[in-house]
Amino acid sequence: MLPEVGGKAANLGELAWAGFPVPPGFCLSTEAYRHALQVDENHDAGGQESGPGARPDASGNTTRALSEIIHELESAEPGDLERLGVLAASARNAVLQSGMPMEIEQAIRSAYAGLGSDAAVAVRSSATAEDLPFASFAGQQDTYLNVVGAEAVLDAVRKCWASLWTDRAVSYRASNGIQHAAVTLAVVVQLMVDAEAAGVLFTANPVTGRRREAVIDANPGLGEAVVSGAVNPDHFVVDSLTGRITQRRLGDRKLVIRSLPGGGTERLDAPSLPDSDLGSPSQTACLNDSQIRSLASVGQRVEEHYGSPQDIEWAVDGDGKLWLTQARPITTLYPHPVRPQPVRPHPVRPNAPRSSTARPNPVYTRPNPDRNSATPGPHAYLCFSLAQGLTRPLTPMGLAAIRVLAASVARTAGFQVPEPRNGPSAYYEAGMRIYFDLATPLRSTVGRAIVPKAFDFMESRSAAVMRALFDDSRFAVTNKTPLKLIKHVAPIVLRYRVPETLVRAIFKPKEALERVNNVAAELKAALAVPADASPRERIGHVERILGKELFPVIPNTLPPVVVGFATMGIVRKLLGEQASWDELQTIIRGLPNNVTTEMDLALWQLATFIRDDTESAGAFAGTDPAALVQKYREGRLPTVAQTGLEDFLSRYGHRAVAEIDLGMARWSDDPTHIIGVLINYLRLEDPRLAPDKQFEKAAHDAEEQAAVLVARARSKSAFHAKIVKAALERTRMFSGLREFPKYNLVVALAAARSQLALVGEALAEAGRIDDPSDVFFLDFNDAHRGLDGTDLHELVARRRDEYELEMRRRHVPRVLLSDGTEPEALPSGSRNGGKSKASAQRGGARQNDIPEPGSSGSDDVLRGAPASAGTVTAVARVIMDPVGAHLEPGEILVAPSTDPGWTPLFLTAAGLVMEMGGPNSHGAVVAREYGIPAVVGVPDATSRITSGQTITVDGAAGTVA
């Protein structure tokens, strides 16, 4: 009944219907709000009303003014707080000046009389955009406590209506993309609870994410003191499964809010109590242990009723009776990782609002992440999206593609995969991001040795989180032999003749390089799809590409890369202290055979052609990128720019930002990003800083450094010199191929995307979806159902809503435990929840501890992983999305993460700072090749550093100051 009574009343009604103790009262529906203010339910954002005409009030104002104000609010920018505030004040004034229709006034008086003569009540706002599964809107509208008398209740109702337009409510809606015109307000009137103690209860820990752990904040008097944050409340944590109180801390109780006889409340200052653990008989909490456990138990039943963790407001009266005054979903919890399941028809409630601004989430079923898992016991799930430098969610079709690809890998390794469309058993999803079950490697001696070391290079903070779990007794080692690993790796090694490829790279490097290029050509030929294929056949071809053709590229092309980095290790071993890490880093700068570097330099060359052509340079000067894109699509750019851009996109148009998601538009689909980068390149005026010159210099420096190292080896012996020379040649020849496997992965994904786009056209033409691009918000099962005749409009709309919500999520856990705990969020000293007593008592810093965000011993220095040596001091530019980003030449790029779609920005950047990544992550490798100082894995870099701030990046020390 969300559209009729708003979120608060709907939840209170649900609680009462389920038999929970809710204070009696009544609800004034949203229809009363619309009728009183002459706002029709079909009122649109254009400011027009289809309902009755405007009615003047006693002051001569008309209610149409509210419609006009709403229209202006819809066009206001979310960040324009000043304008939003002015319009909000005008809306409140319009509401308060409007009279209340007699029939509504009489209905309120009659319902209030039914509660008792001069009953003390709470008058509470209940908006339709409130207490939703995706946004709580807590505290955005007003509540009036201990209201006594019919006249006071009527006045409070008017004020509640007006509170729909408070500055904070208007700003909150604007920032969350909720249309102002789509929101209306109901009003709840309930008997007041004369509370001895009150507060809030979370049925899951909102900080650590741990489910089955109730968190209670309590204070004497009314709960407003706790909800408003005016006090440090008594704090309790309860294990919901056992009822054991695991934490208790006394608050300061500096403020107590009490009801006054005759109406209203008073705020009383109370003597402060020390913030310490309970223990002294003179320090008593406002709840006893029995009440704490009882409250946690009731909260658990509420959660079970709703099927999701709840944020509950409660009060205990003078007789010790517990009352629930609100329950809403905890919207800040990161979702549980779950195994993909076959799609089922989505139940739609008859009265569910159809507006995308207020559509509820699907009916929630408690996830069971351990179901169908091959590994017994607790689980830990690693976010593979972050390991790939991807903080944003993946589209549903992008996830579906990764599932099929992952199933292909698992099957090749000898694992059973009953349904490839669901992915292998270790594959999970949460928040539209990819997670993998870590339980098996954590419980394996070999897994502990290999997996964290791999992530030291890919995403170093994830490696630290993994190692912190080594002391957790729930993940104790149960497999001490490498036999299982050999069992699953051997089939891949033998099937694709990996030893032969390694030997060829060592002894016949040119032939090995030629073979790598042949693999790419073979893949391109395998991607071909008949022009007359049916939509259903095209889906089959996409699954063939992902399930059969793509994975072999990796074992056929990765071994030479291994040789390239291994030979650099041999040089380090042979020369010892005569070859420092900085000198070896110089060797891998300006590398040949790197497809990403070649792409970036090709784009720079295009920029030089445009600069040298007067007509093209004039077209790009001061022109909006969107306008240039339109001209390009119409073929109206100057000849040099038009043909140059066409040539670039013919070679590299399959790439994109977040390109492992085949749902993302490719550069050939939308060249806005590329044109924006070209505009940035044209700002570079110093020819000495030209990226091609810098790259040439880096390659020259690498060759000179190689000669120096060979000379040092010759001082030992001619044999040493020969080995070092051959090793460095292979390092230079093969290390750049690191980008090649992923490059071909993206080639295949782009081919799959083009086929699915044609399927989308067929579905749109048949009326199953609105737009061909909607196909990327389906999966393969959905697409087949659409071809069978199923209408998919509601499914697409719901998926798009979910995707947009996840796009706004700023924090994504690297690792989640199966009880919902995020290990990184645990306080220092309690991160190993299941560790032994001996481990807990060791004390002191340990190598495997997770570093605190930005910890360094100094508030002015942030620490991360060294990625590219060198020091630079320059202005920082924080960029969250490279599309349309403005980076001045010589600025330091600060980003959450990067993939190849970001690297065109590297060419003119003075340095790089990333929140994600490790020394061998994509951004780190490219930064080293370009010779720009870089530090990666810096916690909260994008929030702790601001654009325009001058910072110093030390790529060797791994610090940002």
mmCIF file of N, CA and C in Angstrom, residues 198-199 217-220 222-234 249-257 267-270 286:
data_model
loop_
_atom_site.group_PDB
_atom_site.id
_atom_site.type_symbol
_atom_site.label_atom_id
_atom_site.label_comp_id
_atom_site.label_asym_id
_atom_site.label_seq_id
_atom_site.Cartn_x
_atom_site.Cartn_y
_atom_site.Cartn_z
ATOM 1 N N ALA A 198 14.151 4.184 25.072
ATOM 2 C CA ALA A 198 13.814 4.009 23.661
ATOM 3 C C ALA A 198 15.092 4.094 22.832
ATOM 4 N N GLY A 199 14.974 3.703 21.568
ATOM 5 C CA GLY A 199 16.159 3.786 20.715
ATOM 6 C C GLY A 199 15.945 3.064 19.409
ATOM 7 N N ASP A 217 21.003 0.558 20.208
ATOM 8 C CA ASP A 217 21.355 1.830 20.836
ATOM 9 C C ASP A 217 20.148 2.280 21.641
ATOM 10 N N ALA A 218 20.372 2.638 22.907
ATOM 11 C CA ALA A 218 19.262 2.947 23.812
ATOM 12 C C ALA A 218 19.602 4.151 24.680
ATOM 13 N N ASN A 219 18.563 4.897 25.065
ATOM 14 C CA ASN A 219 18.726 6.049 25.941
ATOM 15 C C ASN A 219 17.466 6.192 26.781
ATOM 16 N N PRO A 220 17.570 6.698 27.997
ATOM 17 C CA PRO A 220 16.354 6.960 28.776
ATOM 18 C C PRO A 220 15.468 7.969 28.060
ATOM 19 N N LEU A 222 12.412 9.445 25.470
ATOM 20 C CA LEU A 222 11.956 9.217 24.112
ATOM 21 C C LEU A 222 13.136 8.908 23.180
ATOM 22 N N GLY A 223 12.808 8.172 22.111
ATOM 23 C CA GLY A 223 13.853 7.744 21.195
ATOM 24 C C GLY A 223 14.417 8.847 20.325
ATOM 25 N N GLU A 224 13.803 10.028 20.331
ATOM 26 C CA GLU A 224 14.277 11.121 19.487
ATOM 27 C C GLU A 224 15.729 11.476 19.782
ATOM 28 N N ALA A 225 16.146 11.337 21.034
ATOM 29 C CA ALA A 225 17.529 11.665 21.398
ATOM 30 C C ALA A 225 18.515 10.760 20.680
ATOM 31 N N VAL A 226 18.132 9.482 20.487
ATOM 32 C CA VAL A 226 19.019 8.533 19.806
ATOM 33 C C VAL A 226 18.948 8.730 18.297
ATOM 34 N N VAL A 227 17.718 8.819 17.771
ATOM 35 C CA VAL A 227 17.520 8.915 16.327
ATOM 36 C C VAL A 227 18.176 10.173 15.766
ATOM 37 N N SER A 228 18.099 11.264 16.500
ATOM 38 C CA SER A 228 18.655 12.531 16.022
ATOM 39 C C SER A 228 20.157 12.618 16.201
ATOM 40 N N GLY A 229 20.753 11.672 16.928
ATOM 41 C CA GLY A 229 22.190 11.701 17.161
ATOM 42 C C GLY A 229 22.617 12.714 18.208
ATOM 43 N N ALA A 230 21.686 13.105 19.082
ATOM 44 C CA ALA A 230 21.998 14.126 20.081
ATOM 45 C C ALA A 230 22.766 13.571 21.277
ATOM 46 N N VAL A 231 22.833 12.247 21.420
ATOM 47 C CA VAL A 231 23.526 11.644 22.561
ATOM 48 C C VAL A 231 24.400 10.499 22.087
ATOM 49 N N ASN A 232 25.355 10.120 22.925
ATOM 50 C CA ASN A 232 26.038 8.842 22.758
ATOM 51 C C ASN A 232 25.258 7.828 23.585
ATOM 52 N N PRO A 233 24.488 6.953 22.954
ATOM 53 C CA PRO A 233 23.573 6.084 23.689
ATOM 54 C C PRO A 233 24.280 4.890 24.307
ATOM 55 N N ASP A 234 23.576 4.182 25.184
ATOM 56 C CA ASP A 234 24.035 2.858 25.602
ATOM 57 C C ASP A 234 24.066 1.982 24.357
ATOM 58 N N ARG A 249 28.340 -1.129 26.128
ATOM 59 C CA ARG A 249 29.051 0.111 26.429
ATOM 60 C C ARG A 249 28.041 1.163 26.867
ATOM 61 N N LEU A 250 28.347 1.836 27.970
ATOM 62 C CA LEU A 250 27.448 2.849 28.502
ATOM 63 C C LEU A 250 27.641 4.173 27.782
ATOM 64 N N GLY A 251 26.538 4.841 27.469
ATOM 65 C CA GLY A 251 26.619 6.134 26.801
ATOM 66 C C GLY A 251 26.773 7.280 27.781
ATOM 67 N N ASP A 252 26.827 8.509 27.236
ATOM 68 C CA ASP A 252 27.038 9.670 28.115
ATOM 69 C C ASP A 252 25.732 10.206 28.693
ATOM 70 N N ARG A 253 24.594 9.933 28.037
ATOM 71 C CA ARG A 253 23.266 10.363 28.519
ATOM 72 C C ARG A 253 23.237 11.854 28.830
ATOM 73 N N LYS A 254 23.852 12.650 27.992
ATOM 74 C CA LYS A 254 23.874 14.090 28.239
ATOM 75 C C LYS A 254 22.517 14.736 28.008
ATOM 76 N N LEU A 255 21.638 14.013 27.314
ATOM 77 C CA LEU A 255 20.328 14.570 27.000
ATOM 78 C C LEU A 255 19.266 13.490 27.145
ATOM 79 N N VAL A 256 18.161 13.843 27.787
ATOM 80 C CA VAL A 256 16.992 12.977 27.874
ATOM 81 C C VAL A 256 15.786 13.801 27.443
ATOM 82 N N ILE A 257 14.981 13.234 26.536
ATOM 83 C CA ILE A 257 13.777 13.927 26.061
ATOM 84 C C ILE A 257 12.564 13.239 26.678
ATOM 85 N N ARG A 267 13.587 18.863 26.904
ATOM 86 C CA ARG A 267 14.924 18.304 26.750
ATOM 87 C C ARG A 267 15.684 18.582 28.040
ATOM 88 N N LEU A 268 16.083 17.533 28.715
ATOM 89 C CA LEU A 268 16.731 17.645 30.012
ATOM 90 C C LEU A 268 18.192 17.255 29.915
ATOM 91 N N ASP A 269 19.061 18.118 30.438
ATOM 92 C CA ASP A 269 20.464 17.739 30.559
ATOM 93 C C ASP A 269 20.603 16.770 31.717
ATOM 94 N N ALA A 270 21.381 15.718 31.515
ATOM 95 C CA ALA A 270 21.564 14.700 32.549
ATOM 96 C C ALA A 270 23.034 14.610 32.903
ATOM 97 N N CYS A 286 20.213 1.530 30.672
ATOM 98 C CA CYS A 286 18.778 1.814 30.673
ATOM 99 C C CYS A 286 17.960 0.584 30.279
#
